[in-house]
Amino acid sequence: MNPSPWLLAHGGRVFEAAQRWGIAPTEVLDFSASLNPWGPPASVRSAVAQADWTHYPDDTALRASFAQRHRLDPAAVVVGNGVSGLLFDALRIWRPRRVLLLEPSFTEYRRALVAVNACLVTWPLRAEDGFQPNFGQLGPFIRETRVDTVLLNTPHNPTGVAYPPEHLLEFVRTVAQHSVRVVLDESFVDYQPENSLIQKAANLPNVVVLRSMTKFYTMPGLRVGVAVAYPPLAQELRRQTAAWPVGVPALEAAQAALADEDFASRTRLRTECARRTFAHALDELGCTVFPSAANFLLLRLPRGTGTDLARWLEPHHVLIRRCTDFVGLDDRYVRVAVRDDAANAHLVALLVRWLEERRQAELTSSQDSR
Ligand SMILES: Cc1ncc(COP(=O)(O)O)c(C=O)c1O
């Protein structure tokens, strides 16, 4: 089976791996897509099962519940076909000419920029700075490079870094004075909701905030995202979006997910504990583990390459995310989802074996070359 070219740039290619390995998709241990291992909530499964999709969908109820949950005007809320779909929609209405990306970043951003013929300007995030941007320097850089739109992501994929909301807000307000617009992708912010700018965005005419239901609620196959923007901008976005971007089962699922506050608080707690244990174990193996505010960890391997590791893990039916297609990262880096303790410990045990094999191989080759 040849996967679609766009699929090649993403984690979560479970169906393809299952077919290649001759197993069921449920037998693949997927660390490559950062999905909540404790989801979806039971309420979501039952909402999907009970949905009546014999009528055209109507997203009014979901917009109202999202608005109520986040204390927003429903007129500021737009429902779309995942953040990926809404990103294309937002760029289509703005038609940016020069867009700033902080790299490495989610690979879909580049694809969206190509689709609207925008010229790409990049700002490198460096491992030595913990992948934190310097917002004070970004403002002048944007003016020098005549950027009209900035694409930001917090917590940032693939680094896991969350930007302090007060810095971000100040940055957004400063660039607004120069008519620069900001798309803020908060797809992983449910893990630290206090970092969200969602309420502020609804009053800022230069910002669109994108929120995904995919990661936190484990609904990648349903495709629900929400954009929040200043109401006139939100109205424009709705006008330009294709009719019925989200079907009834997905709308019902999203409603059920948002209502499940117990699931949300348990997920935050469990993820934080599992991430801490996992990061500690990986650090003990000699990996450089970058602090993360999301449900994934970016690592630099102490030896070997991500490509070799990914291949070695195949007979164990484990997928990880190599990082060679992230601008600014190389094959020493991999990204792994935080799963439950048992799954994380399984990957750590496999890594111990792989690292030992690599060490032995390096020893043999250095002896041979003497
Ligand atoms: C930063 C970021 N934004 C958006 C998405 C996709 O979200 P959705 O499934 O809502 O399209 C991803 C998926 O990996 C992501 O990493």
mmCIF file of C-alpha atoms and ligand atoms in Angstrom:
data_model
loop_
_atom_site.group_PDB
_atom_site.id
_atom_site.type_symbol
_atom_site.label_atom_id
_atom_site.label_comp_id
_atom_site.label_asym_id
_atom_site.label_seq_id
_atom_site.Cartn_x
_atom_site.Cartn_y
_atom_site.Cartn_z
ATOM 1 C CA MET A 1 0.000 0.000 0.000
ATOM 2 C CA ASN A 2 1.370 3.425 -0.930
ATOM 3 C CA PRO A 3 0.409 6.013 1.679
ATOM 4 C CA SER A 4 -0.706 9.439 0.481
ATOM 5 C CA PRO A 5 2.249 11.842 0.237
ATOM 6 C CA TRP A 6 0.798 14.116 2.957
ATOM 7 C CA LEU A 7 0.590 11.159 5.301
ATOM 8 C CA LEU A 8 4.330 10.559 5.005
ATOM 9 C CA ALA A 9 5.089 13.689 7.010
ATOM 10 C CA HIS A 10 3.021 12.635 10.030
ATOM 11 C CA GLY A 11 3.075 10.247 12.935
ATOM 12 C CA GLY A 12 0.146 7.918 13.577
ATOM 13 C CA ARG A 13 0.391 5.846 10.382
ATOM 14 C CA VAL A 14 -1.088 2.914 12.242
ATOM 15 C CA PHE A 15 -3.111 1.363 9.408
ATOM 16 C CA GLU A 16 -0.102 1.305 7.106
ATOM 17 C CA ALA A 17 2.152 -0.214 9.806
ATOM 18 C CA ALA A 18 -0.443 -2.847 10.715
ATOM 19 C CA GLN A 19 -0.702 -3.927 7.085
ATOM 20 C CA ARG A 20 3.078 -4.054 6.675
ATOM 21 C CA TRP A 21 3.492 -6.100 9.837
ATOM 22 C CA GLY A 22 0.482 -8.358 9.179
ATOM 23 C CA ILE A 23 -1.233 -7.489 12.460
ATOM 24 C CA ALA A 24 -4.412 -5.703 13.551
ATOM 25 C CA PRO A 25 -4.175 -1.897 13.972
ATOM 26 C CA THR A 26 -5.017 -2.333 17.668
ATOM 27 C CA GLU A 27 -1.796 -4.362 18.097
ATOM 28 C CA VAL A 28 0.414 -1.453 16.989
ATOM 29 C CA LEU A 29 1.988 0.358 19.935
ATOM 30 C CA ASP A 30 1.950 3.891 18.608
ATOM 31 C CA PHE A 31 4.302 6.429 20.172
ATOM 32 C CA SER A 32 4.428 8.452 16.946
ATOM 33 C CA ALA A 33 1.083 10.295 17.249
ATOM 34 C CA SER A 34 0.553 12.178 20.482
ATOM 35 C CA LEU A 35 -2.869 10.859 21.451
ATOM 36 C CA ASN A 36 -4.248 10.551 24.951
ATOM 37 C CA PRO A 37 -3.930 6.844 25.915
ATOM 38 C CA TRP A 38 -6.832 7.202 28.403
ATOM 39 C CA GLY A 39 -9.271 8.412 25.786
ATOM 40 C CA PRO A 40 -11.669 8.658 24.210
ATOM 41 C CA PRO A 41 -14.064 9.141 27.127
ATOM 42 C CA ALA A 42 -16.846 6.538 27.254
ATOM 43 C CA SER A 43 -19.316 9.403 26.767
ATOM 44 C CA VAL A 44 -17.753 10.114 23.351
ATOM 45 C CA ARG A 45 -18.105 6.531 22.158
ATOM 46 C CA SER A 46 -21.743 6.449 23.183
ATOM 47 C CA ALA A 47 -22.451 9.845 21.568
ATOM 48 C CA VAL A 48 -21.004 8.571 18.272
ATOM 49 C CA ALA A 49 -23.025 5.356 18.500
ATOM 50 C CA GLN A 50 -26.264 7.229 19.150
ATOM 51 C CA ALA A 51 -25.812 10.091 16.678
ATOM 52 C CA ASP A 52 -28.580 10.544 14.129
ATOM 53 C CA TRP A 53 -26.754 11.418 10.917
ATOM 54 C CA THR A 54 -29.781 11.183 8.647
ATOM 55 C CA HIS A 55 -29.967 15.010 8.672
ATOM 56 C CA TYR A 56 -27.514 17.709 7.686
ATOM 57 C CA PRO A 57 -25.289 18.699 10.624
ATOM 58 C CA ASP A 58 -25.875 21.857 12.654
ATOM 59 C CA ASP A 59 -22.965 23.081 14.779
ATOM 60 C CA THR A 60 -24.970 25.667 16.799
ATOM 61 C CA ALA A 61 -25.121 23.510 19.935
ATOM 62 C CA LEU A 62 -21.387 22.748 19.886
ATOM 63 C CA ARG A 63 -20.524 26.414 19.387
ATOM 64 C CA ALA A 64 -22.761 27.321 22.318
ATOM 65 C CA SER A 65 -21.255 24.688 24.640
ATOM 66 C CA PHE A 66 -17.687 25.595 23.656
ATOM 67 C CA ALA A 67 -18.486 29.270 24.251
ATOM 68 C CA GLN A 68 -20.095 28.560 27.598
ATOM 69 C CA ARG A 69 -17.222 26.326 28.718
ATOM 70 C CA HIS A 70 -14.653 29.024 27.912
ATOM 71 C CA ARG A 71 -16.812 32.044 28.796
ATOM 72 C CA LEU A 72 -16.873 33.345 25.208
ATOM 73 C CA ASP A 73 -19.410 34.955 22.911
ATOM 74 C CA PRO A 74 -20.691 32.107 20.622
ATOM 75 C CA ALA A 75 -20.210 34.562 17.733
ATOM 76 C CA ALA A 76 -16.441 34.237 18.323
ATOM 77 C CA VAL A 77 -16.514 30.454 17.802
ATOM 78 C CA VAL A 78 -16.120 28.603 14.486
ATOM 79 C CA VAL A 79 -16.260 24.807 14.195
ATOM 80 C CA GLY A 80 -14.117 23.211 11.506
ATOM 81 C CA ASN A 81 -12.582 20.079 10.105
ATOM 82 C CA GLY A 82 -9.812 19.759 12.691
ATOM 83 C CA VAL A 83 -7.152 22.384 13.289
ATOM 84 C CA SER A 84 -5.548 21.304 10.020
ATOM 85 C CA GLY A 85 -8.700 22.241 8.099
ATOM 86 C CA LEU A 86 -9.222 25.491 10.017
ATOM 87 C CA LEU A 87 -5.618 26.505 9.401
ATOM 88 C CA PHE A 88 -6.169 26.316 5.642
ATOM 89 C CA ASP A 89 -9.454 28.247 6.078
ATOM 90 C CA ALA A 90 -7.829 31.021 8.144
ATOM 91 C CA LEU A 91 -4.977 31.432 5.669
ATOM 92 C CA ARG A 92 -7.409 31.517 2.766
ATOM 93 C CA ILE A 93 -9.275 34.497 4.238
ATOM 94 C CA TRP A 94 -6.119 36.374 5.174
ATOM 95 C CA ARG A 95 -4.146 35.568 2.000
ATOM 96 C CA PRO A 96 -0.812 36.325 3.706
ATOM 97 C CA ARG A 97 2.212 37.246 1.625
ATOM 98 C CA ARG A 98 5.043 36.686 4.108
ATOM 99 C CA VAL A 99 4.556 34.290 7.006
ATOM 100 C CA LEU A 100 6.866 33.698 9.948
ATOM 101 C CA LEU A 101 7.291 30.159 11.256
ATOM 102 C CA LEU A 102 9.275 29.186 14.322
ATOM 103 C CA GLU A 103 11.152 26.059 13.253
ATOM 104 C CA PRO A 104 11.125 23.158 13.965
ATOM 105 C CA SER A 105 7.338 23.140 13.755
ATOM 106 C CA PHE A 106 4.327 21.002 12.834
ATOM 107 C CA THR A 107 4.957 19.978 9.224
ATOM 108 C CA GLU A 108 1.416 20.832 8.106
ATOM 109 C CA TYR A 109 2.143 24.565 8.452
ATOM 110 C CA ARG A 110 4.507 24.525 5.486
ATOM 111 C CA ARG A 111 1.974 22.649 3.375
ATOM 112 C CA ALA A 112 -0.703 25.231 4.211
ATOM 113 C CA LEU A 113 1.639 28.089 3.306
ATOM 114 C CA VAL A 114 2.452 26.503 -0.043
ATOM 115 C CA ALA A 115 -1.295 26.152 -0.712
ATOM 116 C CA VAL A 116 -1.817 29.913 -0.352
ATOM 117 C CA ASN A 117 1.424 30.815 -2.168
ATOM 118 C CA ALA A 118 2.839 32.575 0.886
ATOM 119 C CA CYS A 119 6.514 33.299 1.198
ATOM 120 C CA LEU A 120 8.048 31.597 4.228
ATOM 121 C CA VAL A 121 10.281 33.394 6.736
ATOM 122 C CA THR A 122 11.763 31.239 9.487
ATOM 123 C CA TRP A 123 13.060 31.861 12.974
ATOM 124 C CA PRO A 124 15.201 29.012 14.312
ATOM 125 C CA LEU A 125 14.372 27.652 17.763
ATOM 126 C CA ARG A 126 17.596 26.320 19.249
ATOM 127 C CA ALA A 127 18.187 23.381 21.557
ATOM 128 C CA GLU A 128 20.743 25.491 23.495
ATOM 129 C CA ASP A 129 17.920 27.943 24.387
ATOM 130 C CA GLY A 130 15.600 25.093 25.370
ATOM 131 C CA PHE A 131 13.726 25.865 22.111
ATOM 132 C CA GLN A 132 12.329 29.078 23.692
ATOM 133 C CA PRO A 133 11.918 31.998 21.288
ATOM 134 C CA ASN A 134 13.033 35.440 22.355
ATOM 135 C CA PHE A 135 9.832 37.434 21.856
ATOM 136 C CA GLY A 136 11.718 40.694 22.409
ATOM 137 C CA GLN A 137 13.886 39.979 19.338
ATOM 138 C CA LEU A 138 11.045 38.583 17.247
ATOM 139 C CA GLY A 139 9.215 41.942 16.999
ATOM 140 C CA PRO A 140 12.087 43.807 15.262
ATOM 141 C CA PHE A 141 12.823 40.723 13.111
ATOM 142 C CA ILE A 142 9.226 40.723 11.864
ATOM 143 C CA ARG A 143 9.457 44.379 10.888
ATOM 144 C CA GLU A 144 12.844 43.928 9.160
ATOM 145 C CA THR A 145 11.600 40.949 7.152
ATOM 146 C CA ARG A 146 8.220 42.556 6.351
ATOM 147 C CA VAL A 147 6.287 39.596 7.705
ATOM 148 C CA ASP A 148 2.489 40.104 7.656
ATOM 149 C CA THR A 149 1.422 36.923 9.471
ATOM 150 C CA VAL A 150 2.931 34.803 12.245
ATOM 151 C CA LEU A 151 2.097 31.173 12.883
ATOM 152 C CA LEU A 152 2.653 30.210 16.521
ATOM 153 C CA ASN A 153 2.007 27.016 18.433
ATOM 154 C CA THR A 154 1.877 26.583 22.207
ATOM 155 C CA PRO A 155 2.639 24.062 23.640
ATOM 156 C CA HIS A 156 4.857 23.723 20.627
ATOM 157 C CA ASN A 157 5.080 20.573 18.523
ATOM 158 C CA PRO A 158 7.671 18.955 18.372
ATOM 159 C CA THR A 159 9.527 20.627 21.272
ATOM 160 C CA GLY A 160 6.804 20.530 23.968
ATOM 161 C CA VAL A 161 7.629 24.107 25.041
ATOM 162 C CA ALA A 162 4.738 26.245 26.337
ATOM 163 C CA TYR A 163 5.210 30.000 25.980
ATOM 164 C CA PRO A 164 4.374 32.151 29.012
ATOM 165 C CA PRO A 165 0.919 33.587 28.154
ATOM 166 C CA GLU A 166 1.866 37.104 29.318
ATOM 167 C CA HIS A 167 4.852 37.170 26.883
ATOM 168 C CA LEU A 168 2.693 35.841 24.111
ATOM 169 C CA LEU A 169 -0.053 38.386 24.730
ATOM 170 C CA GLU A 170 2.391 41.252 24.805
ATOM 171 C CA PHE A 171 3.917 39.992 21.551
ATOM 172 C CA VAL A 172 0.514 39.690 19.862
ATOM 173 C CA ARG A 173 -0.463 43.212 20.944
ATOM 174 C CA THR A 174 2.881 44.657 19.801
ATOM 175 C CA VAL A 175 2.731 43.113 16.341
ATOM 176 C CA ALA A 176 -0.915 44.226 15.993
ATOM 177 C CA GLN A 177 0.353 47.816 15.999
ATOM 178 C CA HIS A 178 2.144 46.950 12.736
ATOM 179 C CA SER A 179 -0.924 45.204 11.256
ATOM 180 C CA VAL A 180 0.662 41.777 11.661
ATOM 181 C CA ARG A 181 -1.775 38.902 12.155
ATOM 182 C CA VAL A 182 -1.244 35.846 14.300
ATOM 183 C CA VAL A 183 -2.520 32.299 13.990
ATOM 184 C CA LEU A 184 -2.071 30.670 17.381
ATOM 185 C CA ASP A 185 -2.328 26.889 17.360
ATOM 186 C CA GLU A 186 -3.284 25.689 20.850
ATOM 187 C CA SER A 187 -3.874 22.057 19.860
ATOM 188 C CA PHE A 188 -2.139 20.753 23.009
ATOM 189 C CA VAL A 189 -3.170 23.486 25.465
ATOM 190 C CA ASP A 190 -5.814 21.332 27.166
ATOM 191 C CA TYR A 191 -2.875 19.825 29.060
ATOM 192 C CA GLN A 192 -2.215 23.262 30.624
ATOM 193 C CA PRO A 193 -5.362 25.336 30.042
ATOM 194 C CA GLU A 194 -4.027 28.209 32.152
ATOM 195 C CA ASN A 195 -1.621 28.969 29.262
ATOM 196 C CA SER A 196 -4.401 29.592 26.749
ATOM 197 C CA LEU A 197 -5.047 32.988 25.157
ATOM 198 C CA ILE A 198 -8.493 31.946 24.025
ATOM 199 C CA GLN A 199 -10.448 34.559 25.988
ATOM 200 C CA LYS A 200 -8.095 37.391 25.041
ATOM 201 C CA ALA A 201 -8.168 36.372 21.370
ATOM 202 C CA ALA A 202 -11.879 36.944 21.095
ATOM 203 C CA ASN A 203 -11.225 40.685 21.580
ATOM 204 C CA LEU A 204 -8.134 41.006 19.369
ATOM 205 C CA PRO A 205 -8.876 41.648 15.690
ATOM 206 C CA ASN A 206 -5.491 40.298 14.528
ATOM 207 C CA VAL A 207 -5.616 36.801 16.090
ATOM 208 C CA VAL A 208 -7.171 33.429 15.317
ATOM 209 C CA VAL A 209 -6.719 30.771 17.998
ATOM 210 C CA LEU A 210 -7.063 27.151 16.883
ATOM 211 C CA ARG A 211 -8.103 24.388 19.282
ATOM 212 C CA SER A 212 -8.117 20.706 18.386
ATOM 213 C CA MET A 213 -10.326 18.008 19.909
ATOM 214 C CA THR A 214 -7.991 15.367 18.429
ATOM 215 C CA LYS A 215 -5.171 14.903 20.920
ATOM 216 C CA PHE A 216 -6.692 15.366 24.340
ATOM 217 C CA TYR A 217 -9.909 13.453 23.621
ATOM 218 C CA THR A 218 -8.333 10.790 21.339
ATOM 219 C CA MET A 219 -10.626 11.539 18.402
ATOM 220 C CA PRO A 220 -8.206 11.818 15.431
ATOM 221 C CA GLY A 221 -10.603 10.021 13.118
ATOM 222 C CA LEU A 222 -13.554 12.307 13.855
ATOM 223 C CA ARG A 223 -11.887 15.572 12.776
ATOM 224 C CA VAL A 224 -13.147 18.357 15.018
ATOM 225 C CA GLY A 225 -11.375 21.642 15.602
ATOM 226 C CA VAL A 226 -12.539 25.007 16.883
ATOM 227 C CA ALA A 227 -11.302 28.463 15.910
ATOM 228 C CA VAL A 228 -11.800 31.439 18.208
ATOM 229 C CA ALA A 229 -11.560 34.946 16.809
ATOM 230 C CA TYR A 230 -12.919 38.457 17.133
ATOM 231 C CA PRO A 231 -16.610 38.030 16.085
ATOM 232 C CA PRO A 232 -16.441 39.912 12.725
ATOM 233 C CA LEU A 233 -13.351 37.860 11.808
ATOM 234 C CA ALA A 234 -15.043 34.659 13.004
ATOM 235 C CA GLN A 235 -18.030 35.514 10.811
ATOM 236 C CA GLU A 236 -15.750 35.959 7.804
ATOM 237 C CA LEU A 237 -14.112 32.621 8.564
ATOM 238 C CA ARG A 238 -17.508 30.908 8.729
ATOM 239 C CA ARG A 239 -18.534 32.514 5.444
ATOM 240 C CA GLN A 240 -15.418 31.226 3.673
ATOM 241 C CA THR A 241 -15.537 27.690 5.059
ATOM 242 C CA ALA A 242 -17.113 24.898 3.023
ATOM 243 C CA ALA A 243 -20.604 23.982 4.169
ATOM 244 C CA TRP A 244 -20.891 21.206 6.777
ATOM 245 C CA PRO A 245 -17.175 20.656 7.476
ATOM 246 C CA VAL A 246 -17.966 18.385 10.452
ATOM 247 C CA GLY A 247 -20.486 15.532 10.428
ATOM 248 C CA VAL A 248 -23.138 14.787 13.064
ATOM 249 C CA PRO A 249 -21.279 11.937 14.892
ATOM 250 C CA ALA A 250 -18.216 14.173 15.280
ATOM 251 C CA LEU A 251 -20.290 17.144 16.511
ATOM 252 C CA GLU A 252 -22.088 14.946 19.055
ATOM 253 C CA ALA A 253 -18.760 13.433 20.142
ATOM 254 C CA ALA A 254 -17.227 16.869 20.660
ATOM 255 C CA GLN A 255 -20.229 17.976 22.742
ATOM 256 C CA ALA A 256 -19.913 14.907 24.956
ATOM 257 C CA ALA A 257 -16.152 15.392 25.303
ATOM 258 C CA LEU A 258 -16.475 19.025 26.377
ATOM 259 C CA ALA A 259 -19.047 18.102 29.013
ATOM 260 C CA ASP A 260 -16.757 15.469 30.553
ATOM 261 C CA GLU A 261 -14.822 17.584 33.048
ATOM 262 C CA ASP A 262 -13.946 14.575 35.151
ATOM 263 C CA PHE A 263 -12.166 12.993 32.159
ATOM 264 C CA ALA A 264 -10.273 16.238 31.545
ATOM 265 C CA SER A 265 -8.975 16.626 35.096
ATOM 266 C CA ARG A 266 -8.023 12.936 35.367
ATOM 267 C CA THR A 267 -6.204 13.134 32.032
ATOM 268 C CA ARG A 268 -4.128 16.114 33.179
ATOM 269 C CA LEU A 269 -3.139 14.400 36.392
ATOM 270 C CA ARG A 270 -2.338 11.047 34.781
ATOM 271 C CA THR A 271 -0.366 12.631 31.942
ATOM 272 C CA GLU A 272 1.731 14.711 34.295
ATOM 273 C CA CYS A 273 2.623 11.678 36.437
ATOM 274 C CA ALA A 274 3.336 9.430 33.447
ATOM 275 C CA ARG A 275 5.393 12.129 31.710
ATOM 276 C CA ARG A 276 7.536 12.699 34.784
ATOM 277 C CA THR A 277 8.284 8.964 35.248
ATOM 278 C CA PHE A 278 8.922 8.458 31.518
ATOM 279 C CA ALA A 279 11.181 11.513 31.215
ATOM 280 C CA HIS A 280 13.180 10.406 34.253
ATOM 281 C CA ALA A 281 13.688 6.888 32.849
ATOM 282 C CA LEU A 282 14.767 8.253 29.449
ATOM 283 C CA ASP A 283 17.145 10.682 31.107
ATOM 284 C CA GLU A 284 18.696 7.790 33.076
ATOM 285 C CA LEU A 285 19.436 6.097 29.734
ATOM 286 C CA GLY A 286 21.492 9.100 28.675
ATOM 287 C CA CYS A 287 18.879 10.708 26.415
ATOM 288 C CA THR A 288 18.587 14.493 26.480
ATOM 289 C CA VAL A 289 14.922 14.980 27.355
ATOM 290 C CA PHE A 290 13.429 18.413 26.677
ATOM 291 C CA PRO A 291 10.871 19.585 29.264
ATOM 292 C CA SER A 292 7.372 19.301 27.846
ATOM 293 C CA ALA A 293 3.998 20.865 28.671
ATOM 294 C CA ALA A 294 2.210 18.379 26.409
ATOM 295 C CA ASN A 295 1.700 14.624 26.120
ATOM 296 C CA PHE A 296 4.886 13.972 24.154
ATOM 297 C CA LEU A 297 8.620 14.259 24.716
ATOM 298 C CA LEU A 298 11.326 15.374 22.330
ATOM 299 C CA LEU A 299 14.577 13.448 22.932
ATOM 300 C CA ARG A 300 18.110 13.577 21.657
ATOM 301 C CA LEU A 301 19.528 10.075 21.582
ATOM 302 C CA PRO A 302 22.891 9.469 23.254
ATOM 303 C CA ARG A 303 24.025 7.314 20.304
ATOM 304 C CA GLY A 304 22.686 5.924 17.025
ATOM 305 C CA THR A 305 19.988 7.510 14.909
ATOM 306 C CA GLY A 306 16.216 7.817 15.029
ATOM 307 C CA THR A 307 16.010 6.069 11.659
ATOM 308 C CA ASP A 308 17.939 3.066 12.949
ATOM 309 C CA LEU A 309 15.875 2.971 16.161
ATOM 310 C CA ALA A 310 12.563 3.201 14.263
ATOM 311 C CA ARG A 311 13.645 0.263 12.063
ATOM 312 C CA TRP A 312 14.817 -1.764 15.062
ATOM 313 C CA LEU A 313 11.455 -1.240 16.788
ATOM 314 C CA GLU A 314 9.431 -2.529 13.816
ATOM 315 C CA PRO A 315 9.511 -6.246 14.775
ATOM 316 C CA HIS A 316 8.293 -5.149 18.208
ATOM 317 C CA HIS A 317 5.340 -3.407 16.485
ATOM 318 C CA VAL A 318 6.298 -0.052 17.970
ATOM 319 C CA LEU A 319 6.087 3.259 16.088
ATOM 320 C CA ILE A 320 8.028 6.383 17.087
ATOM 321 C CA ARG A 321 8.275 9.764 15.348
ATOM 322 C CA ARG A 322 11.584 10.341 13.600
ATOM 323 C CA CYS A 323 12.484 14.020 13.328
ATOM 324 C CA THR A 324 14.447 14.296 10.080
ATOM 325 C CA ASP A 325 11.618 16.174 8.351
ATOM 326 C CA PHE A 326 11.440 18.841 11.078
ATOM 327 C CA VAL A 327 13.500 21.825 9.949
ATOM 328 C CA GLY A 328 16.323 22.383 12.470
ATOM 329 C CA LEU A 329 16.302 18.860 13.903
ATOM 330 C CA ASP A 330 18.301 15.894 12.664
ATOM 331 C CA ASP A 331 18.399 12.135 12.991
ATOM 332 C CA ARG A 332 19.693 12.267 16.582
ATOM 333 C CA TYR A 333 16.229 13.431 17.664
ATOM 334 C CA VAL A 334 13.010 11.458 18.094
ATOM 335 C CA ARG A 335 9.609 12.406 19.486
ATOM 336 C CA VAL A 336 7.643 9.959 21.601
ATOM 337 C CA ALA A 337 4.084 10.199 22.908
ATOM 338 C CA VAL A 338 3.537 9.835 26.642
ATOM 339 C CA ARG A 339 1.424 6.710 27.043
ATOM 340 C CA ASP A 340 0.504 4.853 30.245
ATOM 341 C CA ASP A 341 3.252 3.663 32.619
ATOM 342 C CA ALA A 342 3.252 0.080 31.324
ATOM 343 C CA ALA A 343 3.631 1.106 27.673
ATOM 344 C CA ASN A 344 6.267 3.726 28.484
ATOM 345 C CA ALA A 345 8.240 1.182 30.544
ATOM 346 C CA HIS A 346 8.038 -1.262 27.614
ATOM 347 C CA LEU A 347 9.584 1.316 25.276
ATOM 348 C CA VAL A 348 12.276 2.154 27.848
ATOM 349 C CA ALA A 349 13.165 -1.561 28.144
ATOM 350 C CA LEU A 350 13.445 -1.821 24.348
ATOM 351 C CA LEU A 351 15.597 1.298 24.269
ATOM 352 C CA VAL A 352 17.958 -0.225 26.839
ATOM 353 C CA ARG A 353 18.479 -3.198 24.502
ATOM 354 C CA TRP A 354 18.886 -1.060 21.402
ATOM 355 C CA LEU A 355 21.371 1.301 23.076
ATOM 356 C CA GLU A 356 23.408 -1.668 24.296
ATOM 357 C CA GLU A 357 23.480 -3.137 20.776
ATOM 358 C CA ARG A 358 24.579 0.255 19.404
ATOM 359 C CA ARG A 359 27.291 0.517 22.078
ATOM 360 C CA GLN A 360 28.606 -2.962 21.190
ATOM 361 C CA ALA A 361 28.530 -2.110 17.476
ATOM 362 C CA GLU A 362 30.477 1.127 18.065
ATOM 363 C CA LEU A 363 33.015 -0.758 20.200
ATOM 364 C CA THR A 364 33.520 -3.386 17.494
ATOM 365 C CA SER A 365 33.926 -0.809 14.745
ATOM 366 C CA SER A 366 36.434 1.243 16.780
ATOM 367 C CA GLN A 367 38.447 -1.949 17.487
ATOM 368 C CA ASP A 368 38.352 -2.860 13.771
ATOM 369 C CA SER A 369 39.606 0.553 12.746
ATOM 370 C CA ARG A 370 42.638 0.411 15.088
HETATM 371 C C1 LIG B 1 0.588 21.419 16.510
HETATM 372 C C2 LIG B 1 -0.499 20.639 15.864
HETATM 373 N N1 LIG B 1 -1.588 21.276 15.410
HETATM 374 C C3 LIG B 1 -2.594 20.606 14.816
HETATM 375 C C4 LIG B 1 -2.531 19.237 14.646
HETATM 376 C C5 LIG B 1 -3.657 18.530 13.961
HETATM 377 O O1 LIG B 1 -4.849 18.737 14.641
HETATM 378 P P1 LIG B 1 -6.214 18.231 14.009
HETATM 379 O O2 LIG B 1 -6.259 16.751 14.182
HETATM 380 O O3 LIG B 1 -7.263 18.943 14.814
HETATM 381 O O4 LIG B 1 -6.230 18.624 12.586
HETATM 382 C C6 LIG B 1 -1.415 18.542 15.075
HETATM 383 C C7 LIG B 1 -1.311 17.092 14.852
HETATM 384 O O5 LIG B 1 -0.284 16.484 14.989
HETATM 385 C C8 LIG B 1 -0.375 19.257 15.707
HETATM 386 O O6 LIG B 1 0.708 18.638 16.141
#
